[in-house]
Tab-separated table of C-alpha atoms in Angstrom:
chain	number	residue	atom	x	y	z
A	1	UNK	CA	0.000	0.000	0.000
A	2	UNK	CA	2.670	2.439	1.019
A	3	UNK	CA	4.816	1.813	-2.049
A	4	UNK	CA	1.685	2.315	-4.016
A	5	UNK	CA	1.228	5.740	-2.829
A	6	UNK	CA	4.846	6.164	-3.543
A	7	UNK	CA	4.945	5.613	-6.781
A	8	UNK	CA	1.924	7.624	-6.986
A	9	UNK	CA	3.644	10.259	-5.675
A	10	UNK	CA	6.669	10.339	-7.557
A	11	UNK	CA	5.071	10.153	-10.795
A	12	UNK	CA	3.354	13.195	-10.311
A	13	UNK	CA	6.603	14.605	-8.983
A	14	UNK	CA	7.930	13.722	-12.124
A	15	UNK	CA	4.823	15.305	-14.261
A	16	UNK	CA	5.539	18.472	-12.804
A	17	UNK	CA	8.829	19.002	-13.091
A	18	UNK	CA	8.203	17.982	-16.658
A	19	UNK	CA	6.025	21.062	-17.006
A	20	UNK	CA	8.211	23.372	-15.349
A	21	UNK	CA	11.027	22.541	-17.571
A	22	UNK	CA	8.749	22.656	-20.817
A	23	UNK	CA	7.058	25.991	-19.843
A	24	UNK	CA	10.791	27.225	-18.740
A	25	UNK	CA	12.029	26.418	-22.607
A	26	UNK	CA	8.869	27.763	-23.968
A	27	UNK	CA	8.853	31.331	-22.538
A	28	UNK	CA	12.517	32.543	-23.217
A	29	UNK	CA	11.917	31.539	-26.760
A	30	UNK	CA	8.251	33.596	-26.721
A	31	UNK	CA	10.175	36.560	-24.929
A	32	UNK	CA	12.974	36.233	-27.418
A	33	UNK	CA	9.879	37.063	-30.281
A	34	UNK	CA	9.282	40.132	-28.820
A	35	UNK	CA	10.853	43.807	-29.315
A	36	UNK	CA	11.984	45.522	-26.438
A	37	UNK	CA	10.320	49.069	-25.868
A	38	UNK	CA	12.606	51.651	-25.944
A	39	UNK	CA	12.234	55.875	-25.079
A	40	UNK	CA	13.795	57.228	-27.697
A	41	UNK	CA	14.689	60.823	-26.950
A	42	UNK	CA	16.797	63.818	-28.421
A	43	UNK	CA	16.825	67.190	-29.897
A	44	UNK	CA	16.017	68.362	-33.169
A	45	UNK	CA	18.281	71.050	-34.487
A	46	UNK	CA	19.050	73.146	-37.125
A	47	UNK	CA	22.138	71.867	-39.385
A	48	UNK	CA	23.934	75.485	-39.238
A	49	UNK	CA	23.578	75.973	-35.627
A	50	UNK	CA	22.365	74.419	-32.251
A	51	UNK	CA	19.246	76.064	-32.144
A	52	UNK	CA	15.938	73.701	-31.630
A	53	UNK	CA	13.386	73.605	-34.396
A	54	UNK	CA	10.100	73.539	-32.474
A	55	UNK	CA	7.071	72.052	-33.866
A	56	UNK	CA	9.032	69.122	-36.051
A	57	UNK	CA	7.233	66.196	-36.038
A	58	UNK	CA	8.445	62.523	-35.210
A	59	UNK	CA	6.733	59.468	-35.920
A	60	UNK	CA	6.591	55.928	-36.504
A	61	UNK	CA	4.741	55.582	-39.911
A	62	UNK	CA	4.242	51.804	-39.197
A	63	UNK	CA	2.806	51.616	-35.753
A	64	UNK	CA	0.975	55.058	-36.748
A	65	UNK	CA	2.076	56.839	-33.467
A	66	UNK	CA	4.221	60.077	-33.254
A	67	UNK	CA	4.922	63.573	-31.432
A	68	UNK	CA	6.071	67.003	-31.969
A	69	UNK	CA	8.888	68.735	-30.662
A	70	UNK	CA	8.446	71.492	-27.668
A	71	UNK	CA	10.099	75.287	-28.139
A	72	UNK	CA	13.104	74.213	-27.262
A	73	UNK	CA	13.447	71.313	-30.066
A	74	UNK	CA	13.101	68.103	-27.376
A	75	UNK	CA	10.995	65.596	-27.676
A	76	UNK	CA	10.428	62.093	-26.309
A	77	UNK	CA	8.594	58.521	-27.793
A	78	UNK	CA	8.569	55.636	-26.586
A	79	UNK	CA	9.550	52.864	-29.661
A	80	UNK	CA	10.774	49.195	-29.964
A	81	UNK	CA	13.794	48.137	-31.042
A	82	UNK	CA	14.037	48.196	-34.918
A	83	UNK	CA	11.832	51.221	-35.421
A	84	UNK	CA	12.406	53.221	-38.070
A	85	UNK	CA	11.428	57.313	-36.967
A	86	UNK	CA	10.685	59.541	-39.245
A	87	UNK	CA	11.701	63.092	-38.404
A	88	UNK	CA	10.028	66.059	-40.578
A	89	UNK	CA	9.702	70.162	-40.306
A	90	UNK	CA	8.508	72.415	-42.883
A	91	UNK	CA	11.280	73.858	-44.382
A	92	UNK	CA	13.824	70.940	-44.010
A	93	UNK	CA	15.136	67.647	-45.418
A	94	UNK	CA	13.008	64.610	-44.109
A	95	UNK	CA	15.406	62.404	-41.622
A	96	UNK	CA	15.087	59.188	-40.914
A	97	UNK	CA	16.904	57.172	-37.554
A	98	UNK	CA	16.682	53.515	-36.911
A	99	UNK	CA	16.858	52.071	-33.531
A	100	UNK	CA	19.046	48.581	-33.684
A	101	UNK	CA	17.222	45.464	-33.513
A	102	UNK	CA	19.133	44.363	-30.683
A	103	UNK	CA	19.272	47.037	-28.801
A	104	UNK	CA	19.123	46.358	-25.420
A	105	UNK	CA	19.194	49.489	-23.404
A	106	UNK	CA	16.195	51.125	-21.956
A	107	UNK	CA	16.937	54.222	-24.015
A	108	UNK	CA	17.976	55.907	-27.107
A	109	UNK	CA	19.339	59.249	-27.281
A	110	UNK	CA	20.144	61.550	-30.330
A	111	UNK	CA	20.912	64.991	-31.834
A	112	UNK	CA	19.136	65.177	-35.183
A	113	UNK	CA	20.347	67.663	-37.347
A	114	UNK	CA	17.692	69.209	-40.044
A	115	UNK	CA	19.187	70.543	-43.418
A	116	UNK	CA	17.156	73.211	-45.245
A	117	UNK	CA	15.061	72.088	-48.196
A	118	UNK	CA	13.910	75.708	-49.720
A	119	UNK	CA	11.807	75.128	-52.725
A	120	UNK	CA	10.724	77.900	-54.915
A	121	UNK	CA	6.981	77.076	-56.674
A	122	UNK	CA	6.674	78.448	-60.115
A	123	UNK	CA	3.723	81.098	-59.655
A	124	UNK	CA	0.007	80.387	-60.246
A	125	UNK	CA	-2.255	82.786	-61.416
A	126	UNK	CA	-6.090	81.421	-61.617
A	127	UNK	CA	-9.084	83.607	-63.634
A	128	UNK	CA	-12.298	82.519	-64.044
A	129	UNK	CA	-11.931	83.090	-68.173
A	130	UNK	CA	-10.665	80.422	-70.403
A	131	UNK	CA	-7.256	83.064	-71.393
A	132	UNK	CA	-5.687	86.439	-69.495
A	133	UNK	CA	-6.977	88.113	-72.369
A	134	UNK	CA	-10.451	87.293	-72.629
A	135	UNK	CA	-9.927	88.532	-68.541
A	136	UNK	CA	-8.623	91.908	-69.463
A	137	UNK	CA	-11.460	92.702	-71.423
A	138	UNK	CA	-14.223	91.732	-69.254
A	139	UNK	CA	-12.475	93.817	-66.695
A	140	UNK	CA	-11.866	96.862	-68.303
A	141	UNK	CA	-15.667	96.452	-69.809
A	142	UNK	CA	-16.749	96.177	-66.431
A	143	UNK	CA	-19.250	99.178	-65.592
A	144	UNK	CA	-20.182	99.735	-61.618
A	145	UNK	CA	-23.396	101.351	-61.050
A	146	UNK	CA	-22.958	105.454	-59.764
A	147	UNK	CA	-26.978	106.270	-59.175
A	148	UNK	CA	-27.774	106.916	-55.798
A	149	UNK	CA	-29.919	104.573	-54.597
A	150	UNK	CA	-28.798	101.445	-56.128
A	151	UNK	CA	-28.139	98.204	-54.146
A	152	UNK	CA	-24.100	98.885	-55.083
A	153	UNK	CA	-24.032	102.506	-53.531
A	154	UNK	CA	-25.789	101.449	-50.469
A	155	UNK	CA	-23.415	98.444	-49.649
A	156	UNK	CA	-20.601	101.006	-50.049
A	157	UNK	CA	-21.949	103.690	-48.020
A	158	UNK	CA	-19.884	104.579	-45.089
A	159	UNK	CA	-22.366	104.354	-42.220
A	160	UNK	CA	-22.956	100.492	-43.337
A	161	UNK	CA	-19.043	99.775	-43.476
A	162	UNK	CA	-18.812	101.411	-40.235
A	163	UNK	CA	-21.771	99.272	-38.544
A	164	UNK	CA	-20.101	96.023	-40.322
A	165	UNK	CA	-16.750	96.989	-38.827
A	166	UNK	CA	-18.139	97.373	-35.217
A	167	UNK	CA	-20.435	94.053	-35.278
A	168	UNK	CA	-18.362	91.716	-37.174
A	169	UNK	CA	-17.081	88.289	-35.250
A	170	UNK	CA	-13.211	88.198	-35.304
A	171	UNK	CA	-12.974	85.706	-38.379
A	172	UNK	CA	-10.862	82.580	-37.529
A	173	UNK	CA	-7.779	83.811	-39.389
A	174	UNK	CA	-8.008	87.035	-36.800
A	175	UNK	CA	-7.977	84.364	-34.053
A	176	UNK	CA	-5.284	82.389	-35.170
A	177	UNK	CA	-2.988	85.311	-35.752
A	178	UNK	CA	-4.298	86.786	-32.285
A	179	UNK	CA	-3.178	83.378	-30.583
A	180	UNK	CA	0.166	83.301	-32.820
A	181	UNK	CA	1.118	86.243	-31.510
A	182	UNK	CA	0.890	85.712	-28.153
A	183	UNK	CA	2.285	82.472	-28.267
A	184	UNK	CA	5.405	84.454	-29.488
A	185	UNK	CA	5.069	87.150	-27.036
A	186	UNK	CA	5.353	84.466	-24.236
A	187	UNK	CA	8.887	83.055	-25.862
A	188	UNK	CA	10.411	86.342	-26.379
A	189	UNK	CA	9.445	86.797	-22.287
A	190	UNK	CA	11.308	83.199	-21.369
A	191	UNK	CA	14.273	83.983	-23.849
A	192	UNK	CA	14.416	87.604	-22.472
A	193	UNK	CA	14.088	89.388	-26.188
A	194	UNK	CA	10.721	90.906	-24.724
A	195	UNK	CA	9.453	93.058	-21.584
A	196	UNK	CA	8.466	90.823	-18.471
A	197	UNK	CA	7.688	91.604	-14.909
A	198	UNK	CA	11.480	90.850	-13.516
A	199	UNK	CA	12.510	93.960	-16.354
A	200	UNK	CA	9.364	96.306	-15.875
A	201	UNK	CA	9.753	96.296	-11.791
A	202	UNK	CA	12.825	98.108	-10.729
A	203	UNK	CA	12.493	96.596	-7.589
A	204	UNK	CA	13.357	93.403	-9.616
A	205	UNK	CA	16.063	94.593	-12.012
A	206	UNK	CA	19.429	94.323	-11.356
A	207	UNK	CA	20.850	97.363	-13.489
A	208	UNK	CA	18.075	99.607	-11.412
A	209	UNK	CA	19.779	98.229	-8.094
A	210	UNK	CA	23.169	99.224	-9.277
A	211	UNK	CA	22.094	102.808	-10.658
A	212	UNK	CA	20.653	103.368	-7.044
A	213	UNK	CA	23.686	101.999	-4.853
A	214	UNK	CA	25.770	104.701	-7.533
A	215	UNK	CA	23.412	107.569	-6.633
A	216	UNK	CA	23.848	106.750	-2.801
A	217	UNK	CA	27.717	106.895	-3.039
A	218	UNK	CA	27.459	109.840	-4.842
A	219	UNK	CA	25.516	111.660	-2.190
A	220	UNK	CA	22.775	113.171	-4.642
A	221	UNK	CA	20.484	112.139	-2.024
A	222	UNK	CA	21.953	113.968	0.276
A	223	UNK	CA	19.813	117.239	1.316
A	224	UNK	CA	21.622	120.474	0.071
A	225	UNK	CA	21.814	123.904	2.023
A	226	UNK	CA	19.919	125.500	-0.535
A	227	UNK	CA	17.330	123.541	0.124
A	228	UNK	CA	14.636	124.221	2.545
């Protein structure tokens, strides 16, 4: 009975450690399949000077995934290994960085450098006649209506341009250019090209600390006998 249950026992000792070894071959060789995930970060710069392009776009056009460089020209992705990255800016030469197969570290830094790619388009003029001719005439034949009165005066008047002016929407182009603009305002405050709180308070500027510590040493604080 007891050597029964033995054997019982050490067959299914034996079943196990069967599986164990089988699901020990089987998972290095299913992890081996795989491609590690990498961050792959840098900077994306101009190719005459160190200056970050902001706004260049990197992507992965296989996996369909991407992101944009900040104001400064960094950016960060996560890829796998064997990615091929796709980085783009108007203005510039496409580049393209590959991160090795068998790369095994858990990052992947790099300094991309952009070349210019300035192309001139041959100009495009579009009229609504069949030749620039046949346009010339039917402009220059063109007659605008002068009676007072008409439907052409009135929409000209001044008091209706005036009224337009004062209850037209800003247009989207107005907002865009508004939001531009500030957006530009805002960098020229961080990179000190533009007026900011630290150089409109004197109590916050350096160069109005100095001028005052000169004005004490020379005494023009000082109260004069000629004055009361």
């Amino acid at each position: 009975m007891f050597g029964f249950v033995r054997f019982r026992l050490l067959t299914a000792g034996l079943v196990l450690a069967l599986i164990i070894v089988l699901v020990g071959v089987a998972a290095p060789a299913r992890a081996q399949g795989q491609r590690a995930v990498v961050q792959f970060t840098g900077i994306v710069a101009t190719g005459d000077s160190l200056l970050g392009v902001p706004g260049a776009s990197i992507f992965v056009p296989k996996a369909g995934r991407g992101t944009a460089t900040n104001e400064y020209g960094y950016f960060s992705l996560p890829v796998l290994a064997g990615d091929s990255i796709i980085i783009r800016s108007l203005g510039y030469r496409n580049q393209t960085v590959v991160v090795p197969a068998d790369y095994t570290r858990q990052s992947y830094s790099v300094i991309v450098q952009l070349k210019e790619d300035a192309t001139i388009l041959p100009e495009v003029r579009i009229f609504p006649y069949a030749t620039e001719k046949e346009f010339k005439q039917a402009f220059l034949a063109l007659r605008l209506p002068k009676q007072r009165g008409s439907r052409a005066a009135e929409n000209l008047s001044p008091e209706i341009m005036q009224r337009i002016f004062n209850n037209a929407p800003v247009t989207s182009m107005g907002n865009y250019r508004q939001t531009m603009q500030l957006q530009q305002n805002d960098y020229n405050r961080r990179m000190g090209t533009a007026p900011s709180p630290y150089t409109s308070n004197p109590l916050l500027n350096p160069f109005s600390w100095l001028q005052l510590i000169n004005q004490i040493k020379n005494g023009d604080f000082k109260k004069k006998d000629s004055d009361d």
